[in-house]
Amino acid sequence: MTAIQYFWRHPLAEQVREEGREQGLEQGLEQGHIQSRREMTLRILEWRGIPVLDEIRERVETCTDLDQLETWVRRAVHATDATELFTME
């Protein structure tokens, strides 16, 4: 009599689960980086005493482009007004 190989114990099933974990981890890390850049941008402006209008806060909090958020973090360090996040060259 041969042993039944249950699907969840099958090597293919294990491989699929591992790939899912890796993909989930990568997505989670990216989302964490995005969220930290959002918070950092707004926090720098707050620390510098620069008021942030609701429209600007919403634009920063809804951005999902990590490169754009990195740019805004750098601009926040030198900005004199929160709108300069979007207009500085």
Short mmCIF file of N, CA and C in Angstrom, two decimals:
data_model
loop_
_atom_site.label_atom_id
_atom_site.label_comp_id
_atom_site.label_asym_id
_atom_site.label_seq_id
_atom_site.Cartn_x
_atom_site.Cartn_y
_atom_site.Cartn_z
N MET A 1 0.84 -1.17 0.00
CA MET A 1 0.00 0.00 0.00
C MET A 1 0.90 1.24 0.00
N THR A 2 0.60 2.20 -0.86
CA THR A 2 1.41 3.42 -0.93
C THR A 2 0.81 4.50 -0.04
N ALA A 3 1.70 5.29 0.49
CA ALA A 3 1.25 6.39 1.34
C ALA A 3 0.65 7.50 0.49
N ILE A 4 -0.40 8.10 0.96
CA ILE A 4 -1.04 9.21 0.24
C ILE A 4 -0.28 10.49 0.59
N GLN A 5 0.12 11.18 -0.44
CA GLN A 5 0.83 12.45 -0.25
C GLN A 5 -0.22 13.56 -0.26
N TYR A 6 -0.53 14.10 0.88
CA TYR A 6 -1.53 15.16 0.96
C TYR A 6 -0.99 16.40 0.26
N PHE A 7 -1.89 17.13 -0.41
CA PHE A 7 -1.47 18.27 -1.23
C PHE A 7 -0.70 19.30 -0.41
N TRP A 8 -1.17 19.61 0.80
CA TRP A 8 -0.50 20.65 1.58
C TRP A 8 0.90 20.25 2.02
N ARG A 9 1.21 18.98 1.91
CA ARG A 9 2.56 18.51 2.23
C ARG A 9 3.39 18.26 0.97
N HIS A 10 2.77 18.38 -0.14
CA HIS A 10 3.45 18.14 -1.42
C HIS A 10 4.50 19.23 -1.64
N PRO A 11 5.65 18.88 -2.20
CA PRO A 11 6.71 19.88 -2.45
C PRO A 11 6.23 21.07 -3.26
N LEU A 12 5.35 20.86 -4.23
CA LEU A 12 4.84 21.97 -5.03
C LEU A 12 4.03 22.93 -4.16
N ALA A 13 3.21 22.37 -3.28
CA ALA A 13 2.42 23.21 -2.38
C ALA A 13 3.34 24.00 -1.45
N GLU A 14 4.37 23.38 -0.96
CA GLU A 14 5.33 24.07 -0.09
C GLU A 14 6.03 25.20 -0.84
N GLN A 15 6.38 24.94 -2.10
CA GLN A 15 7.03 25.97 -2.92
C GLN A 15 6.09 27.16 -3.14
N VAL A 16 4.84 26.90 -3.44
CA VAL A 16 3.85 27.95 -3.65
C VAL A 16 3.69 28.79 -2.38
N ARG A 17 3.61 28.13 -1.24
CA ARG A 17 3.48 28.86 0.03
C ARG A 17 4.71 29.73 0.28
N GLU A 18 5.89 29.20 0.03
CA GLU A 18 7.13 29.95 0.25
C GLU A 18 7.19 31.17 -0.66
N GLU A 19 6.82 31.00 -1.93
CA GLU A 19 6.81 32.12 -2.85
C GLU A 19 5.82 33.18 -2.39
N GLY A 20 4.68 32.76 -1.89
CA GLY A 20 3.68 33.69 -1.38
C GLY A 20 4.19 34.46 -0.18
N ARG A 21 4.90 33.76 0.71
CA ARG A 21 5.47 34.43 1.88
C ARG A 21 6.51 35.47 1.45
N GLU A 22 7.36 35.09 0.50
CA GLU A 22 8.40 36.01 0.02
C GLU A 22 7.78 37.24 -0.64
N GLN A 23 6.77 37.00 -1.47
CA GLN A 23 6.12 38.11 -2.15
C GLN A 23 5.42 39.00 -1.12
N GLY A 24 4.76 38.40 -0.16
CA GLY A 24 4.08 39.18 0.89
C GLY A 24 5.08 39.98 1.70
N LEU A 25 6.23 39.40 1.99
CA LEU A 25 7.26 40.11 2.74
C LEU A 25 7.77 41.30 1.96
N GLU A 26 8.04 41.10 0.66
CA GLU A 26 8.52 42.20 -0.18
C GLU A 26 7.49 43.32 -0.25
N GLN A 27 6.23 42.97 -0.43
CA GLN A 27 5.18 43.98 -0.49
C GLN A 27 5.04 44.70 0.84
N GLY A 28 5.14 43.96 1.92
CA GLY A 28 5.06 44.56 3.24
C GLY A 28 6.20 45.52 3.51
N LEU A 29 7.41 45.13 3.09
CA LEU A 29 8.55 46.01 3.27
C LEU A 29 8.40 47.29 2.46
N GLU A 30 7.94 47.16 1.22
CA GLU A 30 7.75 48.34 0.38
C GLU A 30 6.69 49.26 0.99
N GLN A 31 5.59 48.68 1.45
CA GLN A 31 4.55 49.49 2.07
C GLN A 31 5.07 50.18 3.33
N GLY A 32 5.92 49.49 4.08
CA GLY A 32 6.52 50.09 5.27
C GLY A 32 7.43 51.25 4.92
N HIS A 33 8.21 51.11 3.85
CA HIS A 33 9.07 52.21 3.40
C HIS A 33 8.23 53.41 2.95
N ILE A 34 7.18 53.13 2.22
CA ILE A 34 6.30 54.21 1.75
C ILE A 34 5.69 54.93 2.94
N GLN A 35 5.16 54.18 3.90
CA GLN A 35 4.52 54.81 5.06
C GLN A 35 5.53 55.60 5.88
N SER A 36 6.74 55.09 6.04
CA SER A 36 7.72 55.82 6.83
C SER A 36 8.13 57.12 6.14
N ARG A 37 8.21 57.13 4.80
CA ARG A 37 8.55 58.37 4.08
C ARG A 37 7.42 59.39 4.17
N ARG A 38 6.19 58.91 4.13
CA ARG A 38 5.05 59.82 4.31
C ARG A 38 5.15 60.50 5.67
N GLU A 39 5.32 59.68 6.69
CA GLU A 39 5.40 60.22 8.06
C GLU A 39 6.59 61.14 8.22
N MET A 40 7.73 60.76 7.65
CA MET A 40 8.94 61.57 7.78
C MET A 40 8.76 62.94 7.13
N THR A 41 8.15 62.97 5.96
CA THR A 41 7.92 64.24 5.27
C THR A 41 7.10 65.18 6.14
N LEU A 42 6.00 64.68 6.65
CA LEU A 42 5.13 65.51 7.47
C LEU A 42 5.77 65.87 8.81
N ARG A 43 6.52 64.94 9.39
CA ARG A 43 7.16 65.18 10.67
C ARG A 43 8.25 66.26 10.54
N ILE A 44 9.02 66.24 9.47
CA ILE A 44 10.05 67.26 9.27
C ILE A 44 9.42 68.63 9.19
N LEU A 45 8.34 68.75 8.44
CA LEU A 45 7.65 70.03 8.35
C LEU A 45 7.14 70.46 9.73
N GLU A 46 6.59 69.52 10.47
CA GLU A 46 6.09 69.82 11.82
C GLU A 46 7.22 70.28 12.73
N TRP A 47 8.34 69.57 12.71
CA TRP A 47 9.48 69.94 13.56
C TRP A 47 10.01 71.34 13.22
N ARG A 48 9.92 71.67 11.96
CA ARG A 48 10.43 72.97 11.52
C ARG A 48 9.39 74.07 11.73
N GLY A 49 8.23 73.73 12.24
CA GLY A 49 7.19 74.72 12.52
C GLY A 49 6.46 75.21 11.28
N ILE A 50 6.46 74.41 10.24
CA ILE A 50 5.81 74.79 8.98
C ILE A 50 4.40 74.20 8.96
N PRO A 51 3.38 75.06 8.87
CA PRO A 51 2.00 74.55 8.85
C PRO A 51 1.72 73.74 7.58
N VAL A 52 0.93 72.68 7.75
CA VAL A 52 0.59 71.81 6.62
C VAL A 52 -0.93 71.84 6.44
N LEU A 53 -1.36 72.36 5.29
CA LEU A 53 -2.79 72.39 4.99
C LEU A 53 -3.30 70.97 4.76
N ASP A 54 -4.59 70.78 4.96
CA ASP A 54 -5.19 69.46 4.79
C ASP A 54 -4.97 68.89 3.39
N GLU A 55 -5.01 69.76 2.36
CA GLU A 55 -4.82 69.28 0.99
C GLU A 55 -3.41 68.73 0.80
N ILE A 56 -2.43 69.38 1.41
CA ILE A 56 -1.04 68.93 1.30
C ILE A 56 -0.85 67.64 2.08
N ARG A 57 -1.40 67.59 3.28
CA ARG A 57 -1.31 66.37 4.09
C ARG A 57 -1.93 65.19 3.35
N GLU A 58 -3.10 65.41 2.74
CA GLU A 58 -3.76 64.33 2.01
C GLU A 58 -2.92 63.89 0.81
N ARG A 59 -2.32 64.83 0.11
CA ARG A 59 -1.49 64.48 -1.05
C ARG A 59 -0.29 63.62 -0.63
N VAL A 60 0.33 63.98 0.48
CA VAL A 60 1.47 63.20 0.98
C VAL A 60 1.00 61.84 1.47
N GLU A 61 -0.08 61.80 2.22
CA GLU A 61 -0.56 60.55 2.82
C GLU A 61 -1.12 59.56 1.79
N THR A 62 -1.48 60.03 0.60
CA THR A 62 -2.02 59.13 -0.41
C THR A 62 -1.00 58.75 -1.49
N CYS A 63 0.18 59.34 -1.43
CA CYS A 63 1.21 59.04 -2.42
C CYS A 63 1.74 57.62 -2.21
N THR A 64 1.88 56.89 -3.30
CA THR A 64 2.41 55.52 -3.23
C THR A 64 3.72 55.37 -3.99
N ASP A 65 4.25 56.48 -4.50
CA ASP A 65 5.50 56.46 -5.27
C ASP A 65 6.68 56.73 -4.33
N LEU A 66 7.46 55.70 -4.05
CA LEU A 66 8.56 55.83 -3.10
C LEU A 66 9.58 56.87 -3.54
N ASP A 67 9.89 56.94 -4.83
CA ASP A 67 10.84 57.94 -5.34
C ASP A 67 10.32 59.36 -5.11
N GLN A 68 9.04 59.57 -5.35
CA GLN A 68 8.45 60.89 -5.13
C GLN A 68 8.50 61.25 -3.66
N LEU A 69 8.19 60.30 -2.80
CA LEU A 69 8.24 60.56 -1.37
C LEU A 69 9.66 60.89 -0.90
N GLU A 70 10.65 60.22 -1.46
CA GLU A 70 12.06 60.53 -1.13
C GLU A 70 12.38 61.98 -1.50
N THR A 71 11.91 62.39 -2.66
CA THR A 71 12.12 63.78 -3.10
C THR A 71 11.47 64.74 -2.12
N TRP A 72 10.24 64.46 -1.71
CA TRP A 72 9.54 65.34 -0.79
C TRP A 72 10.23 65.40 0.57
N VAL A 73 10.79 64.30 1.03
CA VAL A 73 11.52 64.30 2.31
C VAL A 73 12.70 65.27 2.20
N ARG A 74 13.46 65.17 1.12
CA ARG A 74 14.61 66.07 0.94
C ARG A 74 14.16 67.52 0.85
N ARG A 75 13.08 67.78 0.15
CA ARG A 75 12.58 69.15 0.02
C ARG A 75 12.08 69.69 1.35
N ALA A 76 11.50 68.84 2.17
CA ALA A 76 10.96 69.28 3.46
C ALA A 76 12.06 69.85 4.35
N VAL A 77 13.27 69.37 4.19
CA VAL A 77 14.39 69.84 5.00
C VAL A 77 14.70 71.31 4.71
N HIS A 78 14.48 71.75 3.46
CA HIS A 78 14.85 73.11 3.06
C HIS A 78 13.66 74.03 2.82
N ALA A 79 12.46 73.49 2.80
CA ALA A 79 11.28 74.29 2.47
C ALA A 79 11.00 75.34 3.54
N THR A 80 10.45 76.46 3.10
CA THR A 80 9.99 77.49 4.04
C THR A 80 8.46 77.50 4.10
N ASP A 81 7.84 76.78 3.17
CA ASP A 81 6.40 76.65 3.11
C ASP A 81 6.08 75.23 2.60
N ALA A 82 5.04 74.62 3.11
CA ALA A 82 4.73 73.24 2.75
C ALA A 82 4.45 73.05 1.26
N THR A 83 3.97 74.08 0.58
CA THR A 83 3.70 73.96 -0.85
C THR A 83 4.98 73.78 -1.65
N GLU A 84 6.12 74.14 -1.06
CA GLU A 84 7.40 73.97 -1.75
C GLU A 84 7.79 72.51 -1.95
N LEU A 85 7.13 71.61 -1.25
CA LEU A 85 7.38 70.18 -1.49
C LEU A 85 7.13 69.86 -2.96
N PHE A 86 6.15 70.52 -3.53
CA PHE A 86 5.69 70.19 -4.89
C PHE A 86 6.25 71.13 -5.95
N THR A 87 6.92 72.22 -5.54
CA THR A 87 7.34 73.21 -6.53
C THR A 87 8.83 73.46 -6.59
N MET A 88 9.57 73.01 -5.58
CA MET A 88 11.01 73.29 -5.55
C MET A 88 11.72 72.54 -6.67
N GLU A 89 12.73 73.13 -7.21
CA GLU A 89 13.56 72.47 -8.24
C GLU A 89 14.90 72.10 -7.68
#
